[in-house]
Amino acid sequence: MYQASYLKHFTEQVFLAIGCSQEEARLASEVLVSADLRGVDSHGIARLAGYVRLYDHGRLNPKPNVTVAYETPSTAVVDGDRGLGLVVAPKAMEIAMEKAEKVGSGWVSVRNSNHFGIAGYHAMLALQKDMIGWTMTNAAPLVTPTFSLDKLLGTNPIAVAVPALTEPAFVADFASTAVAYGKFEILQRKGLPAPLGWAQDADGNPTTDSNAVKSGGGLLPLGSDREHGSHKGYGLGAIVDIFSGVLSGANFGPWVPPFATAGFMGVQQSVGLGTGHFVGAMRVDGFRPADEFKADMDKWIGAFRNARAVDGEKVLIPGDPEREMEAERSVNGIKLLEPVVLSLDELAKRFGIPFEINL
């Protein structure tokens, strides 16, 4: 068990060691460990070694010059200069919020970036300004669209954060696939099979092999198969890819460069610049008085919380599980799997950074 503050400090030191500035190393560590705090272990500190491998392969610029390549009063294209997506995405959201403050909403498409951690972190930045936040990103092609044997899309998550008055904010953060690839990495570390409906093998057959994607298979879209609505998950993933990649000038579809921990480090043909994101911010008072809207959000949330539920369960609001996990882990610490601890120990030895393997 590790306290979040300990992991943040260690992560910051690693990012400093590869050349990041103090400010950006701090921000990147904040984004990364926030995933562990919120229970999204697949996108937390377990990914740290992957970012270092991106740096080792020359795909990550530790000191990016993040610039606005094109803009109008309400839109922009941001070039991340191959920087950490953990840093580029928050900067893009700041630009979106600045535009929203001026004209009501701001929409920013990002190119030339890298993996940005959990989508929800960036969407939630808008909450502090009474705004609704949107975040999307495309990702390495690990997903087979409905009826396809070829991997053409990434897990392509979507996050939307909506403020409320006295209730906690509504925060929906989900992949457009049955699960994120990081869930497979967790199963691989534990030597466990995957549930049926998560992946298909190289011949298109359902499989429980947690290594199926590495063996020529692919992740399945949300819905798993046509009879259960996989075409809808495919559609969601396609929308994210177009907004994040085609709109910005980033790579898209099968050309999105892989993240290091996916086990596919080789970068194939490029049709754009790096990985793409899409972020947006909308002022609530651009539609109606913010307090009135947030009071109605409280009523909306209350109606769902008070809904009759099946025995032993309760109806949750998007964001509830992550909030509950954050409250628990902020006090009791974050449990790391042994393979993750060992990977952090390797980084500690490489960069000469203190790390307690057994707390």
Short mmCIF file of C-alpha atoms in Angstrom, two decimals:
data_model
loop_
_atom_site.label_atom_id
_atom_site.label_comp_id
_atom_site.label_asym_id
_atom_site.label_seq_id
_atom_site.Cartn_x
_atom_site.Cartn_y
_atom_site.Cartn_z
CA MET A 1 0.00 0.00 0.00
CA TYR A 2 1.38 3.39 -1.02
CA GLN A 3 0.14 6.85 -0.11
CA ALA A 4 -0.79 9.00 -3.10
CA SER A 5 1.64 11.73 -2.00
CA TYR A 6 4.53 9.23 -2.07
CA LEU A 7 3.62 8.01 -5.56
CA LYS A 8 3.17 11.57 -6.84
CA HIS A 9 6.60 12.57 -5.57
CA PHE A 10 8.26 9.51 -7.09
CA THR A 11 6.46 10.00 -10.42
CA GLU A 12 7.44 13.67 -10.50
CA GLN A 13 11.09 12.71 -9.95
CA VAL A 14 10.96 10.26 -12.87
CA PHE A 15 9.49 12.88 -15.20
CA LEU A 16 12.17 15.34 -14.06
CA ALA A 17 14.82 12.69 -14.76
CA ILE A 18 13.79 12.43 -18.43
CA GLY A 19 13.95 16.20 -18.81
CA CYS A 20 10.49 17.58 -18.02
CA SER A 21 10.24 20.99 -16.38
CA GLN A 22 9.31 21.17 -12.71
CA GLU A 23 5.83 22.50 -13.49
CA GLU A 24 5.06 19.89 -16.14
CA ALA A 25 6.52 17.03 -14.10
CA ARG A 26 4.25 18.04 -11.22
CA LEU A 27 1.19 18.25 -13.48
CA ALA A 28 1.93 14.92 -15.17
CA SER A 29 2.33 13.16 -11.83
CA GLU A 30 -0.93 14.71 -10.60
CA VAL A 31 -2.84 13.43 -13.63
CA LEU A 32 -1.28 9.97 -13.50
CA VAL A 33 -1.79 9.29 -9.79
CA SER A 34 -5.32 10.72 -9.91
CA ALA A 35 -6.21 7.63 -11.93
CA ASP A 36 -4.99 5.35 -9.13
CA LEU A 37 -6.86 7.40 -6.53
CA ARG A 38 -10.07 7.11 -8.53
CA GLY A 39 -9.65 3.34 -8.95
CA VAL A 40 -8.70 3.46 -12.63
CA ASP A 41 -5.54 1.42 -12.03
CA SER A 42 -5.16 0.64 -15.73
CA HIS A 43 -4.31 4.31 -16.41
CA GLY A 44 -2.33 5.16 -13.30
CA ILE A 45 1.25 4.72 -12.17
CA ALA A 46 1.34 1.31 -13.85
CA ARG A 47 1.75 3.34 -17.06
CA LEU A 48 4.80 5.27 -15.87
CA ALA A 49 7.35 2.87 -17.39
CA GLY A 50 5.46 3.15 -20.67
CA TYR A 51 5.95 6.91 -20.83
CA VAL A 52 9.66 6.40 -20.20
CA ARG A 53 9.78 3.90 -23.06
CA LEU A 54 8.14 6.48 -25.33
CA TYR A 55 10.96 8.83 -24.35
CA ASP A 56 13.58 6.12 -24.97
CA HIS A 57 12.20 5.53 -28.48
CA GLY A 58 12.31 9.22 -29.35
CA ARG A 59 8.54 9.58 -29.47
CA LEU A 60 8.19 11.82 -26.41
CA ASN A 61 9.49 15.38 -26.17
CA PRO A 62 9.99 16.17 -22.46
CA LYS A 63 10.10 19.94 -23.10
CA PRO A 64 7.38 20.56 -25.71
CA ASN A 65 6.51 23.93 -27.13
CA VAL A 66 2.73 23.60 -27.09
CA THR A 67 1.29 26.04 -29.63
CA VAL A 68 -2.02 27.06 -31.17
CA ALA A 69 -1.78 26.19 -34.86
CA TYR A 70 -5.16 27.61 -35.85
CA GLU A 71 -8.01 29.32 -34.03
CA THR A 72 -11.27 31.23 -34.18
CA PRO A 73 -13.01 32.88 -31.21
CA SER A 74 -14.57 29.55 -30.17
CA THR A 75 -12.25 26.90 -31.68
CA ALA A 76 -8.58 26.00 -31.92
CA VAL A 77 -6.15 23.36 -33.10
CA VAL A 78 -3.31 22.79 -30.62
CA ASP A 79 0.01 21.22 -31.60
CA GLY A 80 1.45 19.31 -28.65
CA ASP A 81 4.99 19.08 -30.07
CA ARG A 82 5.17 15.36 -29.08
CA GLY A 83 4.74 16.27 -25.41
CA LEU A 84 3.22 14.22 -22.65
CA GLY A 85 -0.52 14.01 -23.24
CA LEU A 86 -0.76 14.29 -19.45
CA VAL A 87 0.44 17.89 -19.92
CA VAL A 88 -0.83 18.76 -23.40
CA ALA A 89 -4.49 17.91 -22.67
CA PRO A 90 -4.82 20.15 -19.58
CA LYS A 91 -3.24 23.01 -21.54
CA ALA A 92 -5.75 22.45 -24.34
CA MET A 93 -8.59 22.47 -21.81
CA GLU A 94 -7.32 25.76 -20.40
CA ILE A 95 -7.53 27.22 -23.91
CA ALA A 96 -11.05 25.82 -24.32
CA MET A 97 -12.13 27.38 -21.02
CA GLU A 98 -10.61 30.75 -21.92
CA LYS A 99 -12.62 30.73 -25.14
CA ALA A 100 -15.76 29.64 -23.29
CA GLU A 101 -15.40 32.55 -20.88
CA LYS A 102 -15.36 34.94 -23.82
CA VAL A 103 -17.94 33.47 -26.21
CA GLY A 104 -19.85 30.80 -24.26
CA SER A 105 -18.07 27.65 -25.42
CA GLY A 106 -14.61 26.58 -26.53
CA TRP A 107 -13.64 23.55 -28.60
CA VAL A 108 -10.06 22.44 -29.10
CA SER A 109 -8.76 19.63 -31.29
CA VAL A 110 -5.22 18.46 -30.48
CA ARG A 111 -2.55 16.87 -32.67
CA ASN A 112 1.03 15.74 -32.13
CA SER A 113 0.40 14.55 -28.58
CA ASN A 114 0.72 11.26 -26.68
CA HIS A 115 -1.36 9.17 -24.27
CA PHE A 116 -3.14 11.56 -21.88
CA GLY A 117 -4.12 9.33 -18.96
CA ILE A 118 -7.72 9.24 -17.76
CA ALA A 119 -10.11 11.34 -19.83
CA GLY A 120 -12.14 12.31 -16.77
CA TYR A 121 -9.33 14.34 -15.21
CA HIS A 122 -9.28 16.78 -18.10
CA ALA A 123 -13.07 17.06 -18.36
CA MET A 124 -13.33 17.78 -14.63
CA LEU A 125 -11.08 20.83 -14.95
CA ALA A 126 -14.09 22.70 -16.32
CA LEU A 127 -16.13 22.11 -13.16
CA GLN A 128 -14.18 24.68 -11.14
CA LYS A 129 -15.49 27.39 -13.48
CA ASP A 130 -19.15 26.26 -13.60
CA MET A 131 -18.59 24.79 -17.02
CA ILE A 132 -19.43 21.46 -18.61
CA GLY A 133 -16.27 19.70 -19.73
CA TRP A 134 -15.87 17.28 -22.64
CA THR A 135 -12.80 15.18 -23.41
CA MET A 136 -12.00 12.55 -26.03
CA THR A 137 -8.85 10.93 -27.38
CA ASN A 138 -8.00 8.44 -30.06
CA ALA A 139 -5.58 5.63 -29.34
CA ALA A 140 -3.57 2.77 -30.79
CA PRO A 141 -5.55 0.51 -33.18
CA LEU A 142 -6.37 -2.46 -30.96
CA VAL A 143 -10.10 -2.62 -31.71
CA THR A 144 -11.87 -4.64 -34.41
CA PRO A 145 -15.05 -2.86 -35.60
CA THR A 146 -18.19 -4.98 -35.94
CA PHE A 147 -17.54 -7.87 -38.39
CA SER A 148 -13.90 -6.82 -38.92
CA LEU A 149 -10.80 -8.97 -38.54
CA ASP A 150 -8.56 -5.90 -38.82
CA LYS A 151 -7.80 -3.62 -35.89
CA LEU A 152 -8.80 -0.12 -37.02
CA LEU A 153 -9.72 1.89 -33.91
CA GLY A 154 -8.46 2.54 -30.40
CA THR A 155 -10.33 2.25 -27.12
CA ASN A 156 -11.19 5.93 -27.79
CA PRO A 157 -12.70 7.11 -24.48
CA ILE A 158 -15.22 9.88 -23.88
CA ALA A 159 -15.59 11.89 -20.67
CA VAL A 160 -18.22 14.48 -19.77
CA ALA A 161 -18.26 16.38 -16.46
CA VAL A 162 -21.36 18.35 -15.41
CA PRO A 163 -21.54 20.51 -12.24
CA ALA A 164 -24.32 20.24 -9.66
CA LEU A 165 -25.24 22.46 -6.69
CA THR A 166 -24.99 20.35 -3.52
CA GLU A 167 -24.62 16.94 -5.11
CA PRO A 168 -21.23 15.78 -6.42
CA ALA A 169 -20.70 16.44 -10.11
CA PHE A 170 -21.90 14.05 -12.79
CA VAL A 171 -18.73 12.57 -14.34
CA ALA A 172 -19.12 9.99 -17.10
CA ASP A 173 -15.77 8.56 -18.24
CA PHE A 174 -15.78 5.44 -20.38
CA ALA A 175 -14.06 3.71 -23.27
CA SER A 176 -15.98 3.02 -26.46
CA THR A 177 -14.86 -0.61 -26.16
CA ALA A 178 -16.12 -3.34 -23.86
CA VAL A 179 -13.12 -2.47 -21.63
CA ALA A 180 -9.90 -0.45 -21.85
CA TYR A 181 -6.78 -2.35 -22.89
CA GLY A 182 -5.28 -1.62 -19.48
CA LYS A 183 -7.74 -4.13 -18.00
CA PHE A 184 -6.05 -6.81 -20.12
CA GLU A 185 -2.66 -5.71 -18.81
CA ILE A 186 -3.91 -6.17 -15.25
CA LEU A 187 -5.16 -9.68 -16.10
CA GLN A 188 -1.85 -10.48 -17.79
CA ARG A 189 0.04 -9.43 -14.65
CA LYS A 190 -2.21 -11.68 -12.59
CA GLY A 191 -2.12 -14.55 -15.10
CA LEU A 192 -5.91 -14.58 -15.38
CA PRO A 193 -8.26 -15.11 -18.36
CA ALA A 194 -10.50 -12.34 -19.70
CA PRO A 195 -14.30 -12.46 -19.48
CA LEU A 196 -16.05 -13.54 -22.67
CA GLY A 197 -17.09 -10.54 -24.73
CA TRP A 198 -13.95 -8.49 -24.21
CA ALA A 199 -11.91 -9.69 -27.18
CA GLN A 200 -11.82 -11.89 -30.27
CA ASP A 201 -9.01 -14.07 -31.58
CA ALA A 202 -7.21 -13.70 -34.92
CA ASP A 203 -10.01 -15.61 -36.68
CA GLY A 204 -12.77 -13.45 -35.22
CA ASN A 205 -13.92 -15.95 -32.61
CA PRO A 206 -14.85 -14.91 -29.05
CA THR A 207 -12.02 -15.70 -26.64
CA THR A 208 -11.09 -15.50 -22.97
CA ASP A 209 -7.34 -15.30 -23.69
CA SER A 210 -6.07 -12.12 -22.02
CA ASN A 211 -3.15 -12.14 -24.50
CA ALA A 212 -5.42 -12.40 -27.56
CA VAL A 213 -4.68 -8.89 -28.82
CA LYS A 214 -0.96 -9.61 -28.80
CA SER A 215 -1.64 -12.82 -30.75
CA GLY A 216 -3.42 -11.19 -33.68
CA GLY A 217 -6.86 -10.76 -32.15
CA GLY A 218 -8.57 -7.53 -31.19
CA LEU A 219 -10.57 -5.74 -28.55
CA LEU A 220 -14.33 -5.69 -29.11
CA PRO A 221 -16.38 -2.48 -29.30
CA LEU A 222 -18.82 -1.64 -26.53
CA GLY A 223 -21.62 -4.19 -26.92
CA SER A 224 -19.20 -7.00 -27.89
CA ASP A 225 -21.21 -8.34 -30.85
CA ARG A 226 -23.84 -7.16 -33.31
CA GLU A 227 -26.72 -8.76 -31.40
CA HIS A 228 -25.74 -6.83 -28.27
CA GLY A 229 -25.11 -3.48 -29.97
CA SER A 230 -21.42 -3.54 -30.91
CA HIS A 231 -22.23 -1.32 -33.89
CA LYS A 232 -23.06 1.43 -31.37
CA GLY A 233 -19.71 1.09 -29.61
CA TYR A 234 -18.07 1.08 -33.05
CA GLY A 235 -19.95 4.28 -33.90
CA LEU A 236 -18.86 5.98 -30.67
CA GLY A 237 -15.23 5.03 -31.27
CA ALA A 238 -15.42 6.31 -34.84
CA ILE A 239 -16.82 9.68 -33.68
CA VAL A 240 -13.98 10.07 -31.17
CA ASP A 241 -11.40 9.18 -33.84
CA ILE A 242 -12.77 11.71 -36.34
CA PHE A 243 -12.99 14.55 -33.79
CA SER A 244 -9.58 13.79 -32.27
CA GLY A 245 -7.60 12.74 -35.34
CA VAL A 246 -9.14 13.75 -38.64
CA LEU A 247 -10.28 17.16 -37.39
CA SER A 248 -6.92 18.08 -35.81
CA GLY A 249 -4.47 16.65 -38.33
CA ALA A 250 -3.29 13.92 -35.95
CA ASN A 251 -3.03 10.28 -36.97
CA PHE A 252 -6.32 8.40 -37.10
CA GLY A 253 -7.75 4.90 -37.51
CA PRO A 254 -5.10 2.21 -38.04
CA TRP A 255 -2.31 4.82 -38.19
CA VAL A 256 -2.50 6.05 -34.58
CA PRO A 257 0.89 5.30 -32.96
CA PRO A 258 0.80 2.68 -30.19
CA PHE A 259 1.37 3.40 -26.54
CA ALA A 260 4.43 1.70 -25.10
CA THR A 261 2.68 -0.66 -22.68
CA ALA A 262 0.48 -2.11 -25.40
CA GLY A 263 3.43 -4.25 -26.51
CA PHE A 264 3.44 -2.80 -30.01
CA MET A 265 6.20 -0.18 -29.95
CA GLY A 266 6.82 -0.08 -33.70
CA VAL A 267 5.32 2.96 -35.41
CA GLN A 268 3.84 2.20 -38.81
CA GLN A 269 2.97 4.55 -41.65
CA SER A 270 1.89 8.01 -40.52
CA VAL A 271 -0.95 10.07 -41.99
CA GLY A 272 -0.77 12.86 -39.43
CA LEU A 273 1.01 14.12 -36.34
CA GLY A 274 1.06 11.95 -33.21
CA THR A 275 -2.01 11.09 -31.16
CA GLY A 276 -5.09 13.33 -31.23
CA HIS A 277 -7.44 14.63 -28.54
CA PHE A 278 -10.60 16.71 -28.54
CA VAL A 279 -11.64 18.83 -25.55
CA GLY A 280 -14.44 21.27 -24.96
CA ALA A 281 -15.85 23.60 -22.33
CA MET A 282 -19.36 25.06 -22.21
CA ARG A 283 -20.44 27.84 -19.86
CA VAL A 284 -23.61 26.79 -18.09
CA ASP A 285 -24.72 30.40 -17.90
CA GLY A 286 -24.49 30.53 -21.66
CA PHE A 287 -27.79 28.62 -21.54
CA ARG A 288 -29.44 29.57 -18.24
CA PRO A 289 -28.42 30.91 -14.80
CA ALA A 290 -25.82 28.50 -13.42
CA ASP A 291 -27.41 28.11 -9.96
CA GLU A 292 -30.79 27.26 -11.50
CA PHE A 293 -29.20 24.64 -13.73
CA LYS A 294 -27.19 23.14 -10.88
CA ALA A 295 -30.29 23.01 -8.66
CA ASP A 296 -32.05 21.06 -11.40
CA MET A 297 -29.01 18.80 -11.71
CA ASP A 298 -29.43 18.07 -7.99
CA LYS A 299 -33.04 17.07 -8.68
CA TRP A 300 -31.96 14.93 -11.63
CA ILE A 301 -29.32 13.17 -9.56
CA GLY A 302 -31.73 12.74 -6.64
CA ALA A 303 -34.31 11.05 -8.87
CA PHE A 304 -31.77 8.46 -9.96
CA ARG A 305 -30.32 7.94 -6.48
CA ASN A 306 -33.81 7.31 -5.12
CA ALA A 307 -34.80 4.89 -7.88
CA ARG A 308 -35.92 1.43 -6.81
CA ALA A 309 -33.07 -1.02 -7.28
CA VAL A 310 -32.72 -4.79 -7.47
CA ASP A 311 -31.96 -6.55 -4.18
CA GLY A 312 -28.53 -5.79 -2.80
CA GLU A 313 -27.77 -3.03 -5.29
CA LYS A 314 -28.27 0.72 -5.66
CA VAL A 315 -28.53 2.98 -8.68
CA LEU A 316 -25.29 4.88 -9.12
CA ILE A 317 -24.60 8.24 -10.73
CA PRO A 318 -21.66 8.32 -13.16
CA GLY A 319 -18.67 9.30 -11.06
CA ASP A 320 -19.91 7.68 -7.82
CA PRO A 321 -17.57 4.64 -7.86
CA GLU A 322 -14.54 6.82 -8.57
CA ARG A 323 -15.45 9.30 -5.81
CA GLU A 324 -15.94 6.51 -3.29
CA MET A 325 -12.64 4.93 -4.26
CA GLU A 326 -10.82 8.27 -4.04
CA ALA A 327 -12.18 8.89 -0.54
CA GLU A 328 -11.05 5.43 0.58
CA ARG A 329 -7.63 5.46 -1.08
CA SER A 330 -6.83 9.00 0.03
CA VAL A 331 -6.90 7.68 3.59
CA ASN A 332 -5.82 4.05 3.32
CA GLY A 333 -3.43 4.27 0.40
CA ILE A 334 -3.16 2.72 -3.05
CA LYS A 335 -2.46 -0.98 -3.44
CA LEU A 336 -0.04 -1.78 -6.28
CA LEU A 337 0.41 -5.17 -7.88
CA GLU A 338 3.87 -6.72 -7.55
CA PRO A 339 4.74 -6.37 -11.28
CA VAL A 340 3.95 -2.64 -11.05
CA VAL A 341 6.11 -2.24 -7.95
CA LEU A 342 8.96 -4.06 -9.68
CA SER A 343 8.69 -1.82 -12.75
CA LEU A 344 8.84 1.26 -10.48
CA ASP A 345 11.86 -0.22 -8.71
CA GLU A 346 13.61 -0.60 -12.08
CA LEU A 347 12.93 3.07 -12.85
CA ALA A 348 14.21 4.03 -9.40
CA LYS A 349 17.47 2.17 -9.97
CA ARG A 350 17.89 3.56 -13.48
CA PHE A 351 17.49 7.18 -12.41
CA GLY A 352 18.91 6.93 -8.89
CA ILE A 353 15.62 7.88 -7.25
CA PRO A 354 14.75 6.53 -3.78
CA PHE A 355 11.86 4.06 -3.83
CA GLU A 356 10.64 1.77 -1.07
CA ILE A 357 9.72 -1.56 -2.61
CA ASN A 358 8.27 -2.78 0.69
CA LEU A 359 6.48 -0.09 2.67
#
